[in-house]
Coordinates of C-alpha atoms and ligand atoms in Angstrom, one line a residue:
X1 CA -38.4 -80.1 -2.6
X2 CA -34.8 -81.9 -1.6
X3 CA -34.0 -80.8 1.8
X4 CA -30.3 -80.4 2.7
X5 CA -28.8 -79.3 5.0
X6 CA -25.8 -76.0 4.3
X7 CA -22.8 -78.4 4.4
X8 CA -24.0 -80.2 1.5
X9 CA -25.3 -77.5 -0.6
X10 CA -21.8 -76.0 0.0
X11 CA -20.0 -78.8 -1.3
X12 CA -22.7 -78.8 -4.6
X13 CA -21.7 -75.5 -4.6
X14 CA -18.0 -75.9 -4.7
X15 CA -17.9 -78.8 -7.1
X16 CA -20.3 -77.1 -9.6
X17 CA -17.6 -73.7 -9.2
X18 CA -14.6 -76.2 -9.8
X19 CA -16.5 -76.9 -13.4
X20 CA -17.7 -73.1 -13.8
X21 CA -13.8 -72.3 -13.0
X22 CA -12.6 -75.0 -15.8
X23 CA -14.5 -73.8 -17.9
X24 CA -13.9 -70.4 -17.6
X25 CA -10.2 -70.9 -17.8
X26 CA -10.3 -73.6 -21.3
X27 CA -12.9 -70.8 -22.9
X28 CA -11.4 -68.1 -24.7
X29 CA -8.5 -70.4 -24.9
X30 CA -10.6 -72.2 -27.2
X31 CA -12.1 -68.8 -28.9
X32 CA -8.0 -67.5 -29.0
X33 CA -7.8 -70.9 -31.5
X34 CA -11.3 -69.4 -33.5
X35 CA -9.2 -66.5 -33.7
X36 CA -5.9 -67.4 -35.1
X37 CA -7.9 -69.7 -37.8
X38 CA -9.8 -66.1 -39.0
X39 CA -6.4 -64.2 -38.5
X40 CA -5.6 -67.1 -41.0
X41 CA -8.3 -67.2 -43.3
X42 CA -7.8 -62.9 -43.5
X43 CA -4.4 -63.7 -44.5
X44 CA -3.0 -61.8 -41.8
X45 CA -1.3 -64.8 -40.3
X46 CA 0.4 -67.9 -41.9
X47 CA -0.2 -70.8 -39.8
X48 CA 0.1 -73.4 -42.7
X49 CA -2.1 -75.8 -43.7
X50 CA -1.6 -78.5 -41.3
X51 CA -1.5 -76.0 -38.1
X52 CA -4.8 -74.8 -39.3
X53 CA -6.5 -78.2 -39.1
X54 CA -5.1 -79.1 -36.2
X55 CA -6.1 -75.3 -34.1
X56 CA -9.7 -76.1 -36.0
X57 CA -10.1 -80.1 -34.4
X58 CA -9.0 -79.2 -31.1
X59 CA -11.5 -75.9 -31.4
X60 CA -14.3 -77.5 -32.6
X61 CA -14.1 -81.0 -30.0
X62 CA -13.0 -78.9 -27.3
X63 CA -16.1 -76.2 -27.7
X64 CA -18.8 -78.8 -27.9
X65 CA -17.1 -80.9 -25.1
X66 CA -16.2 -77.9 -22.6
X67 CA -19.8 -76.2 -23.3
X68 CA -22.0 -80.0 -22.9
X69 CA -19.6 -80.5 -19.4
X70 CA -20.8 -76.7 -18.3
X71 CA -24.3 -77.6 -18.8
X72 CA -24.3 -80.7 -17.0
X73 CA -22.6 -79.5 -14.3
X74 CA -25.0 -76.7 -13.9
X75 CA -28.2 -79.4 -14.1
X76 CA -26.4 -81.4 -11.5
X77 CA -25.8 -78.2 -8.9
X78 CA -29.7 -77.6 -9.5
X79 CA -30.9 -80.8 -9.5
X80 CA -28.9 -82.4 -6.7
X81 CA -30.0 -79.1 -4.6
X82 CA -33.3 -78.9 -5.3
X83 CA -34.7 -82.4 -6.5
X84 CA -32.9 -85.8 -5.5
X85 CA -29.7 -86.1 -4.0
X86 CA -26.4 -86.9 -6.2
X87 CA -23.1 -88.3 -5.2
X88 CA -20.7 -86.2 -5.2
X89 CA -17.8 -88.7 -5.5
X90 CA -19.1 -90.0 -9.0
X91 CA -19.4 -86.1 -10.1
X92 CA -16.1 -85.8 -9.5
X93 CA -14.8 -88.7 -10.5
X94 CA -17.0 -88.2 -13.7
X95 CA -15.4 -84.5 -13.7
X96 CA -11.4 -85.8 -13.9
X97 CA -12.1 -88.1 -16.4
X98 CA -13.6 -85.2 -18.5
X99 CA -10.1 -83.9 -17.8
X100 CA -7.9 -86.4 -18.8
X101 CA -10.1 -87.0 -22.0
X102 CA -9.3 -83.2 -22.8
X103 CA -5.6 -83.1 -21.7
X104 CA -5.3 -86.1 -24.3
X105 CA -7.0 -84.4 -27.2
X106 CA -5.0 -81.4 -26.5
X107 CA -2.0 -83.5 -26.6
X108 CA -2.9 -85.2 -29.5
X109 CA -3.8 -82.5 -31.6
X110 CA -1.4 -79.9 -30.9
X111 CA 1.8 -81.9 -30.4
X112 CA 0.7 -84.9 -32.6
X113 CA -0.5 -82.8 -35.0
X114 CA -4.2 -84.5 -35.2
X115 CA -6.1 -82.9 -37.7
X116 CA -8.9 -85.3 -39.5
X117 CA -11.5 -82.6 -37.7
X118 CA -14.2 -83.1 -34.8
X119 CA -16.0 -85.9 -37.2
X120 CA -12.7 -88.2 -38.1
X121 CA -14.7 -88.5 -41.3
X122 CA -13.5 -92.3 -42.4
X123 CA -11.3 -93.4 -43.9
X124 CA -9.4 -90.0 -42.9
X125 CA -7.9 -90.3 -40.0
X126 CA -6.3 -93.8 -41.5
X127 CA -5.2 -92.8 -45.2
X128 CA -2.5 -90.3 -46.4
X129 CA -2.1 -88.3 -42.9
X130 CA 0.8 -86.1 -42.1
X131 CA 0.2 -87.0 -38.9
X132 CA 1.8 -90.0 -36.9
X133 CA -0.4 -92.7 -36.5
X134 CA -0.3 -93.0 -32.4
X135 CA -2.4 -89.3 -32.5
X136 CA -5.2 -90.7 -34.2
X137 CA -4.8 -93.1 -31.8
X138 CA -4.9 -90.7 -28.5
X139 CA -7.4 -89.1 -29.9
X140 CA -9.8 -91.9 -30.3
X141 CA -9.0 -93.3 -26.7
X142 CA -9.5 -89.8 -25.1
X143 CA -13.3 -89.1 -26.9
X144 CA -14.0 -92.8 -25.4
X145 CA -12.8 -91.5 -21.9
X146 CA -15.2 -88.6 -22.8
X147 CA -18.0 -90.6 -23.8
X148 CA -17.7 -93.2 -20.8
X149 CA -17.6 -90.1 -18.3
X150 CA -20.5 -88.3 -20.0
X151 CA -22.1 -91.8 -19.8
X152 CA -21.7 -92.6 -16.6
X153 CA -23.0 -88.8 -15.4
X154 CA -25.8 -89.2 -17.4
X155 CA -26.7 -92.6 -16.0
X156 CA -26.7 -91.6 -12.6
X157 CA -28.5 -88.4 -12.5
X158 CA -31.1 -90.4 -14.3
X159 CA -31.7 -93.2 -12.1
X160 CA -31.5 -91.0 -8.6
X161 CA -34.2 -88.7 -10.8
X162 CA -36.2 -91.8 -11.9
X163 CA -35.8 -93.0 -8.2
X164 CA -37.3 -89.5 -7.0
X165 CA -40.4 -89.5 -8.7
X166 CA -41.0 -92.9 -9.4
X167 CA -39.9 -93.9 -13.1
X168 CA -38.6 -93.3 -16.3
X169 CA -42.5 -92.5 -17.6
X170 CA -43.0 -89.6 -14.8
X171 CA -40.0 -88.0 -15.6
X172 CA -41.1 -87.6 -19.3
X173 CA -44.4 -86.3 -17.8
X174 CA -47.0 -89.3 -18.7
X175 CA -49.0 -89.0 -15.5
X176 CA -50.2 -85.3 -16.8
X177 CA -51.7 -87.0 -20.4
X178 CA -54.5 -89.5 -18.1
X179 CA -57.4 -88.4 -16.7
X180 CA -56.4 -88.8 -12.9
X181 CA -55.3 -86.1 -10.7
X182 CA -51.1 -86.0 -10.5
X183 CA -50.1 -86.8 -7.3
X184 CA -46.9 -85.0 -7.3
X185 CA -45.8 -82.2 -9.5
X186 CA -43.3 -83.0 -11.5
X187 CA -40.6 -79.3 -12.5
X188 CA -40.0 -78.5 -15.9
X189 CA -36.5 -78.8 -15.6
X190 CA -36.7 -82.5 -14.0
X191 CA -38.2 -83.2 -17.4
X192 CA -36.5 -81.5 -19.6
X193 CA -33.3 -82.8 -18.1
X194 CA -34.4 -86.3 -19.0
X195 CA -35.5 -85.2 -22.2
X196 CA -32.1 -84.1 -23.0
X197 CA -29.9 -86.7 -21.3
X198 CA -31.6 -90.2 -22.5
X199 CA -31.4 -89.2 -26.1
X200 CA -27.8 -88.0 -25.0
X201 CA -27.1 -91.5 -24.0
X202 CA -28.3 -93.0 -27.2
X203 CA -26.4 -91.0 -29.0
X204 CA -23.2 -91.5 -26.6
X205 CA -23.6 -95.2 -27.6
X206 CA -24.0 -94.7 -31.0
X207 CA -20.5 -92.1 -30.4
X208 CA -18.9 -95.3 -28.3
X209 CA -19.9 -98.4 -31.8
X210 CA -18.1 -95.1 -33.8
X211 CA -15.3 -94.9 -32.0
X212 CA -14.8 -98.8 -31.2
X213 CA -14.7 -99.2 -35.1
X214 CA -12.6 -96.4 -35.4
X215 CA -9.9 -98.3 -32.8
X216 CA -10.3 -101.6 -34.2
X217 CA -9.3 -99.8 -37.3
X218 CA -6.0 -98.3 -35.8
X219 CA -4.9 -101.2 -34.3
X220 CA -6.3 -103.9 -37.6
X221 CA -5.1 -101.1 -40.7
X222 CA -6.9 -104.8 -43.0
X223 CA -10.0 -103.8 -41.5
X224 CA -12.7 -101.9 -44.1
X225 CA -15.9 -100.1 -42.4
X226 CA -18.5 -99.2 -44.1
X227 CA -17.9 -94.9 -44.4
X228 CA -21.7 -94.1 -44.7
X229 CA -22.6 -96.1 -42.3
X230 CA -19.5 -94.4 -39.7
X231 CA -20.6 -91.0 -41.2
X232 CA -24.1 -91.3 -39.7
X233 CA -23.1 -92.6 -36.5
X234 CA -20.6 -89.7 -36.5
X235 CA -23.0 -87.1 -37.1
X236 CA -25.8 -88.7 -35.0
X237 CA -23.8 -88.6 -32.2
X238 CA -22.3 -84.9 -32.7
X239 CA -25.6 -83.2 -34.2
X240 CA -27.2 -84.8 -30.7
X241 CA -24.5 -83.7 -28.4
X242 CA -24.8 -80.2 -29.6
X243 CA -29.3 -80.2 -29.5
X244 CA -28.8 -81.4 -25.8
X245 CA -26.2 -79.1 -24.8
X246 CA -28.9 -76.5 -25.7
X247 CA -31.7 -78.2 -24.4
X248 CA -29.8 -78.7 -20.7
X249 CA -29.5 -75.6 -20.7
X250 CA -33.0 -74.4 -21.1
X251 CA -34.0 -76.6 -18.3
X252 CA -32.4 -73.9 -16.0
X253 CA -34.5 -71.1 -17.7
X254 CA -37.5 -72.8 -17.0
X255 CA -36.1 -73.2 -12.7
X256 CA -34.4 -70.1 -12.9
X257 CA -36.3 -67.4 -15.2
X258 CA -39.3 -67.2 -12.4
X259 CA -37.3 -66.1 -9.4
X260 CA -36.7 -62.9 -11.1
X261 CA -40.8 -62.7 -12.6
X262 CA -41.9 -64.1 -9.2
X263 CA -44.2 -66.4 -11.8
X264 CA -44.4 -69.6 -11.6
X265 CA -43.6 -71.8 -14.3
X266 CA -45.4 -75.1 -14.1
X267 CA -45.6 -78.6 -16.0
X268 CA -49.0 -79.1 -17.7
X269 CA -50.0 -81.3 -20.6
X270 CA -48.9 -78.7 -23.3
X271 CA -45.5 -78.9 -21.9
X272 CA -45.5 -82.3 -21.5
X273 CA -46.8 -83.3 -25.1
X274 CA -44.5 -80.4 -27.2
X275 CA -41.1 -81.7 -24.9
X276 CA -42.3 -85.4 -25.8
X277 CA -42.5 -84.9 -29.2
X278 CA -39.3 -82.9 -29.4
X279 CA -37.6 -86.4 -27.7
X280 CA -38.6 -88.5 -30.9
X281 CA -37.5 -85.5 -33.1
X282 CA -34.0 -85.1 -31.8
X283 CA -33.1 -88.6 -32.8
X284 CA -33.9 -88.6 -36.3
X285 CA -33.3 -84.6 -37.3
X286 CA -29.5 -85.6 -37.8
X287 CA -30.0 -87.0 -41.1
X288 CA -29.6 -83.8 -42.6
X289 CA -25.8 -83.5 -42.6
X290 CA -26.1 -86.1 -44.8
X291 CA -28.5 -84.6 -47.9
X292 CA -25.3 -84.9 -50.6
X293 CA -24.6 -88.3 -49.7
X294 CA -26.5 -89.7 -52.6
X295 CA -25.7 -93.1 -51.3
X296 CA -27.6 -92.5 -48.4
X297 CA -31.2 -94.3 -48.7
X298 CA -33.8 -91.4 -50.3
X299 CA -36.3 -92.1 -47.7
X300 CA -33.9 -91.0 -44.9
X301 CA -33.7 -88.1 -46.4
X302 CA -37.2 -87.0 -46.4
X303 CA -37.1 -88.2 -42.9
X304 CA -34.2 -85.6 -42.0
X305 CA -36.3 -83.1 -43.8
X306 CA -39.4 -83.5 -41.8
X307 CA -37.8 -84.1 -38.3
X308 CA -35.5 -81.2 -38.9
X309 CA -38.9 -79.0 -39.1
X310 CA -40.7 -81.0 -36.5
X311 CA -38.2 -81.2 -34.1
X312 CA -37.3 -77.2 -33.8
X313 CA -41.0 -76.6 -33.6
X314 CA -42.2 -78.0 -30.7
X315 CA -39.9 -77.3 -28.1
X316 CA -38.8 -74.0 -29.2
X317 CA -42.6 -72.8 -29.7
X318 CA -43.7 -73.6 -26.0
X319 CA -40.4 -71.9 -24.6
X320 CA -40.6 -68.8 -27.1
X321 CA -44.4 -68.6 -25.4
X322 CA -43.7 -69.5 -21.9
X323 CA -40.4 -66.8 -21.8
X324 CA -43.3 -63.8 -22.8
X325 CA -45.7 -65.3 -20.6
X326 CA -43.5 -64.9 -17.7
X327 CA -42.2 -61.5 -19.0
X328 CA -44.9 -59.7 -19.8
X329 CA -46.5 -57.0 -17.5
X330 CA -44.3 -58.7 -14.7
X331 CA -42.5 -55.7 -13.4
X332 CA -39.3 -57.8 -13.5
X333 CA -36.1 -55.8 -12.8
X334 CA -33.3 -56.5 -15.4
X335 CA -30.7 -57.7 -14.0
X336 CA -28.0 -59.4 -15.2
X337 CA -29.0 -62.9 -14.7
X338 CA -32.7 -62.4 -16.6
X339 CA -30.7 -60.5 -19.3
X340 CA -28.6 -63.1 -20.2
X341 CA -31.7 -65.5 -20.4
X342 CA -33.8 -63.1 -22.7
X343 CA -30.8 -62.6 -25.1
X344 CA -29.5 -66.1 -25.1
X345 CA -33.5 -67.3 -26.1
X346 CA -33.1 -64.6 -29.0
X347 CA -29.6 -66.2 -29.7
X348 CA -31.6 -69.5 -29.7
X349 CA -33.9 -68.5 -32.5
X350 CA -32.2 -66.6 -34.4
X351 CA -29.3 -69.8 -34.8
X352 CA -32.6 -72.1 -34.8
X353 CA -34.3 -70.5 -37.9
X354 CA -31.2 -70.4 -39.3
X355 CA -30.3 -74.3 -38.9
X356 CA -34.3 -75.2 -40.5
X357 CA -32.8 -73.0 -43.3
X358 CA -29.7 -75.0 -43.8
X359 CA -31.8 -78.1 -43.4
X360 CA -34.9 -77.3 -46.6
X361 CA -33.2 -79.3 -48.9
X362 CA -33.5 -77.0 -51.9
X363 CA -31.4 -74.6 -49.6
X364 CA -29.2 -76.8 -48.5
X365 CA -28.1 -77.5 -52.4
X366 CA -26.8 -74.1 -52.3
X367 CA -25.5 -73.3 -48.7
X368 CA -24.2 -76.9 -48.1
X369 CA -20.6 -76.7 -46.5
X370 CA -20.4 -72.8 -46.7
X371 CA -19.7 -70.4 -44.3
X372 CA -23.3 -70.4 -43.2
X373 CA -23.0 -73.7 -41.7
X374 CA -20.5 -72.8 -39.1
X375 CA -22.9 -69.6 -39.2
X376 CA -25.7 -71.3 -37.8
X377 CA -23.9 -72.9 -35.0
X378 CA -22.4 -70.6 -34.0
X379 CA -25.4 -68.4 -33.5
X380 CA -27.0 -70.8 -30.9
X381 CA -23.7 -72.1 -29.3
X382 CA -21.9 -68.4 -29.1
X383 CA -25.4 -66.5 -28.5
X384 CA -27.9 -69.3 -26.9
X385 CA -25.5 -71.8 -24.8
X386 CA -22.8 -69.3 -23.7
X387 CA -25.0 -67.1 -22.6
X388 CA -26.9 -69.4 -20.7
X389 CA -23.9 -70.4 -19.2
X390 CA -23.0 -67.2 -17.6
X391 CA -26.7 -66.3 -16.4
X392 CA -26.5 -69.9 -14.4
X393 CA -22.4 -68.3 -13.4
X394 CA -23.6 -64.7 -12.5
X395 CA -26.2 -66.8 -10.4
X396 CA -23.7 -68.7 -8.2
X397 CA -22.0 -65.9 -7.9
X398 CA -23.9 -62.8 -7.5
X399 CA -26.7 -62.0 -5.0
X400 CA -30.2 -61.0 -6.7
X401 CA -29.6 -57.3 -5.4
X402 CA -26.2 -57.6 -6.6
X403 CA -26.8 -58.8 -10.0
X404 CA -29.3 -55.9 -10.3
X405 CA -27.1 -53.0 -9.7
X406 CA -24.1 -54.6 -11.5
X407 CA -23.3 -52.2 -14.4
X408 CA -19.9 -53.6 -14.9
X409 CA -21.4 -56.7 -15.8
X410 CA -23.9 -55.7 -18.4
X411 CA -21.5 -53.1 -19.9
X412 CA -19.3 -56.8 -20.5
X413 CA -22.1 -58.2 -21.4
X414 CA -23.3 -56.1 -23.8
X415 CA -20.3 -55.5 -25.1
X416 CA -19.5 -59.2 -25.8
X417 CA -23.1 -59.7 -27.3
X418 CA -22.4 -57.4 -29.9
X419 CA -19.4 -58.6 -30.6
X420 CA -20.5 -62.1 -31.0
X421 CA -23.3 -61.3 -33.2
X422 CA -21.2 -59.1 -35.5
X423 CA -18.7 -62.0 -35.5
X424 CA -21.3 -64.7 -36.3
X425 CA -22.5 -62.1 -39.1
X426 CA -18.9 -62.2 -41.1
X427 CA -20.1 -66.4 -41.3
X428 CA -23.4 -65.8 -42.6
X429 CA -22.5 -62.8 -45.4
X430 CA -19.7 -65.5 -46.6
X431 CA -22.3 -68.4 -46.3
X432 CA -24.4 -66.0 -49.0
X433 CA -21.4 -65.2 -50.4
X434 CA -20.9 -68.9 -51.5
X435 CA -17.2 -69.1 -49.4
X436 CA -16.9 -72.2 -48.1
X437 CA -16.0 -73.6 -45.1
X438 CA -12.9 -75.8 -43.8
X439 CA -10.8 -73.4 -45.9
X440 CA -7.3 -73.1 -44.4
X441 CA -7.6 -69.8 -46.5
X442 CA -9.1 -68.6 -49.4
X443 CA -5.7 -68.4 -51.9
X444 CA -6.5 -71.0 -54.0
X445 CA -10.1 -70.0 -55.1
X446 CA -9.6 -69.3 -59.1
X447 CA -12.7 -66.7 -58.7
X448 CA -10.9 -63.3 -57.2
X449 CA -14.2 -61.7 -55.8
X450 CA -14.6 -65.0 -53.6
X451 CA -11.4 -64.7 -52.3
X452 CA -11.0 -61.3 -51.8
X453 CA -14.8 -61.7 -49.9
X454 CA -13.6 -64.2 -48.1
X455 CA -10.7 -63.0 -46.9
X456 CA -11.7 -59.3 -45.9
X457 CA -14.8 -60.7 -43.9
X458 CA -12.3 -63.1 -41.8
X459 CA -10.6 -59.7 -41.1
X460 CA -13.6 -58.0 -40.0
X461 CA -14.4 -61.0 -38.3
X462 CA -10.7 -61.1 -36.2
X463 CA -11.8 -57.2 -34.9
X464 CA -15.4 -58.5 -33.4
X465 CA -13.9 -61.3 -32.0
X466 CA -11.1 -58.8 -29.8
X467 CA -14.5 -56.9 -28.8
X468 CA -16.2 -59.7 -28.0
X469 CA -13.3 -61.1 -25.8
X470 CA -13.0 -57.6 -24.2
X471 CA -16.3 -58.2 -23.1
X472 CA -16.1 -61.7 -22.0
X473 CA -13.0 -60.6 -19.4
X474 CA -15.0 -57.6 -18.0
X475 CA -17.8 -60.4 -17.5
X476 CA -14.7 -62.1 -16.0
X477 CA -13.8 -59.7 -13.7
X478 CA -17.4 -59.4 -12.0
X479 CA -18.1 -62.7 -11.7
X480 CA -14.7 -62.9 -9.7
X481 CA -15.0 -60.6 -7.8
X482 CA -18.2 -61.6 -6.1
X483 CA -16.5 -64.8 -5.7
X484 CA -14.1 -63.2 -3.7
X485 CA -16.2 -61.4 -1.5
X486 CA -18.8 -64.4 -1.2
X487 CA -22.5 -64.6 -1.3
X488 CA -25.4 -65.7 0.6
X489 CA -26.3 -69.7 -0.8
X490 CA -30.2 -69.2 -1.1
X491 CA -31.6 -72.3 0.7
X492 CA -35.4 -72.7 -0.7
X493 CA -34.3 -71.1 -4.0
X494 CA -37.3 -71.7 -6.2
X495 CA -40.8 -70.7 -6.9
X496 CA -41.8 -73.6 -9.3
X497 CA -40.1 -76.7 -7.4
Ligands
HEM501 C1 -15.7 -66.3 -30.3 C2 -15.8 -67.6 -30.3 C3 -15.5 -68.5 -31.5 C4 -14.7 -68.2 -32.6 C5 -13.8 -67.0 -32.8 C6 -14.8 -69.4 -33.4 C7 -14.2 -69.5 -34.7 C8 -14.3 -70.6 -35.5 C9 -13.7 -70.7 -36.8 C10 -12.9 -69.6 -37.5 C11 -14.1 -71.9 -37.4 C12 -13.7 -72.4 -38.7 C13 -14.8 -72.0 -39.7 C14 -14.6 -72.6 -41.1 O1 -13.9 -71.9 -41.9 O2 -15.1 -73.7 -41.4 C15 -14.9 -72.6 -36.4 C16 -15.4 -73.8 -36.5 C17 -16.1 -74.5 -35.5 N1 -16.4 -74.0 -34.3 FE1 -16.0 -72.1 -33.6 N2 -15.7 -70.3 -32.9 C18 -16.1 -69.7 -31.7 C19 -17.0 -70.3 -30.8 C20 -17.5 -71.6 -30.9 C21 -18.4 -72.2 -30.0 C22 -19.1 -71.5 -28.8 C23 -18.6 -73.5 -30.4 C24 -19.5 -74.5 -29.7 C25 -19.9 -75.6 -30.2 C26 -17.8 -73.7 -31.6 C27 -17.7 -74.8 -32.3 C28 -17.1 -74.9 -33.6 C29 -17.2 -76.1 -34.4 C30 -17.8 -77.5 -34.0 C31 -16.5 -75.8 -35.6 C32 -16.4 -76.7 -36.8 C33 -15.1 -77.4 -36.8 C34 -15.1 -78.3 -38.1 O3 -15.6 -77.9 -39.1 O4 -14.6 -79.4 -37.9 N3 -17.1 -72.5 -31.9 N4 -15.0 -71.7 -35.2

């Protein structure tokens, strides 16, 4: 275990609550935009066509981008307390180019009117826009800035970890497949973090070739790419970024979850092999946003098929087990913080058997860019990721008494649970409904029963997302508070470290 002394935990502490307060600002901002596109879509709204694009571009780059930072941040505060020491002057440095990157998309997008969507799906953001041509432009240079922050961050945590424990192969856990006795345990969360971030940084570079051609392109309008080829690059770098964000924040579960079971929660050759496996997985599962590309070699395909299945198994499996392991008969109290945990698993799940629904290819020829798509997402972003988010924020912020006997918070809680899920249900009835997705609205739909579904389940939709946001500022308010008043910083926080 790291030792450090209070100052510096205080100043991990403080940079990780200038992220949680960033993000905690740019989030329901980000849902209001959610919520003007269903106000939209129920036709209880007109934001016009190209409004709508551009609310659902900045929405969906800004969720995925604001929710990975989160998640990082958090693994830095717990690694660089608990496990190898981080420099703080990179984390910040890594922390305003975030912001820049996100000042410029906002720019881009809601003053110059960027709309070609989170993917820039080519040639789109080049051919017949109504938007001026020095947007696409912003928008490209601020995902690099993105990309080359995330990079950077990624990089360095790496290398201090692989530093710590002596190489790239004991972080994945090797040392627990020989036959000789480990010399040093190795956390769950140290691997998992690496098991998350390298194939983060793959996919980062694979984001950086995309948006390089994309830039060539904007300055060079003579130059032709090849689309499928940009398409998967696209989607391997976005269907990556959005597995990892999850997957970071599991690694606090598995640090976190036994402070509240007093269990420990240990690394072992099960872990170690289903983690692995899931690494390999990740990189190729992608290839299933790509099924109705018919271009799109037949063996890759199959290959998106099978790692689709293989990679949600693994992982998930050991963590579904692990989570009742340390539950069960443990006379934990339920508190806020292990709450969030057990419903955000659930939320995990539930969006995970939905996604290896979407990805059976016989499904997928009927559900294929309808509202169960966004449906799925949702599910473990809204449900999984968010909620993970605020057990790791109700942790900085409130004691373990505290977080016990806070009512307030679990009546927000709850309160924002149910909305969510009631929200995420008016995606999956349209999904079976056949409504499709990307619809500005549902107006031009010749078939009136699609339309007049569509439509009323965006209204219904609008009303869970008000409860849900209720919820989310009484969350607010508690977490605040606590702030205010200031807590105790635990100083050998773990059991499993
Ligand atoms: C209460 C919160 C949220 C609301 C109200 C909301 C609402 C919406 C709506 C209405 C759409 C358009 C669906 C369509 O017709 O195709 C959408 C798309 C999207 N949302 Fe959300 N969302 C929320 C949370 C999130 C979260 C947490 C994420 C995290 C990743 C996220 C990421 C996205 C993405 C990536 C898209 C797709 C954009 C595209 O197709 O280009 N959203 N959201």
């Amino acid at each position: 275990m790291l030792q450090l002394n209070s100052i510096d935990i205080k100043k991990q502490r403080k940079f990780v609550l200038v992220w949680g307060i960033t993000f905690l600002i740019v989030f329901p901002l980000l849902i209001t935009l959610g919520l003007l596109m269903r106000l939209n879509q129920g036709e209880e709204i007109q934001l016009g066509m190209d409004r709508f694009y551009t609310l659902m571009t900045l929405h969906g780059l800004g969720m995925a981008g604001v929710l990975y930072s989160m998640a990082f941040a958090a693994l830095w505060y717990l690694i660089g307390t608990r496990h190898t020491k981080l420099n703080l002057g990179l984390g910040y440095f890594v922390y305003f180019v975030v912001l820049l990157g996100v000042i410029g998309l906002a720019y881009a997008t809601l003053i110059g009117k960027f709309g070609a969507g989170w993917y820039l799906l080519y040639p789109l953001p080049f051919k017949g826009t109504n938007w001026p041509a020095w947007s696409t432009g912003l928008s490209i240079v601020s995902l690099i800035l993105l990309g080359v922050a995330w990079i950077i961050g990624i990089l360095h945590v790496v290398y201090a970890l692989a530093k710590e424990y002596g190489g790239l192969t004991n972080l994945l856990g090797w040392q627990y497949l020989g036959k000789k006795n480990v010399q040093r345990e190795l956390p769950p969360i140290v691997m998992i973090t690496t098991i998350s971030l390298v194939p983060g940084l793959i996919a980062y570079l694979a984001g950086a070739v995309f948006l390089f051609m994309n830039l060539f392109q904007h300055f060079e309008p003579a130059l032709s790419f090849d689309a499928l080829l940009l398409k998967n690059l696209a989607f391997f770098f976005g269907h990556t970024l959005v597995n990892i964000t999850l997957y970071c924040c599991i690694g606090w579960v598995y640090a976190l979850l036994p402070e509240f079971t007093g269990r420990e929660w240990k690394t072992n050759k099960v872990l170690v092999y289903s983690w692995n496996a899931t690494f390999v997985f990740i990189l190729f599962a992608y290839f299933h946003h790509l099924y109705m590309d018919f271009a799109q070699p037949l063996a890759l395909q199959y290959a998106g098929q099978f790692a689709s299945y293989l990679s949600a198994i693994p992982a998930t499996a050991i963590t579904m087990f692990g989570v009742i392991t340390q539950l069960y008969h443990s006379k934990i109290k339920w508190g806020i913080i292990p709450l969030t945990f057990l419903i955000g698993v659930a939320g995990w799940a539930i969006g995970g058997f939905s996604a290896v629904v979407d990805s059976t290819i016989a499904i997928n020829k009927v559900l294929h860019n309808t509202l169960w798509v966004p449906a799925h997402f949702h599910t473990y972003m809204l449900t999984g990721v968010v909620l993970f988010i605020f057990g790791f924020l109700f942790y900085l912020s409130h004691t373990k008494e505290e977080q016990e006997k806070d009512k307030t918070a679990k009546i927000g809680f709850w309160l924002f649970v149910i909305g969510a899920h009631c929200f995420i249900a008016t995606f999956y009835t349209g999904g079976m409904n056949s409504i499709p997705r990307r619809y500005a609205d549902y107006k031009g739909i010749p078939i009136n029963s699609t339309h007049t579904t569509g439509a009323l389940l965006a209204q219904i939709a609008a009303i869970c997302i008000g409860l849900l946001l209720i919820g989310l500022f009484i969350m607010y308010g508690s977490i605040f508070n606590k702030l205010r008043k200031g807590k105790n910083i635990p100083m050998v926080p773990s059991t499993n470290t």
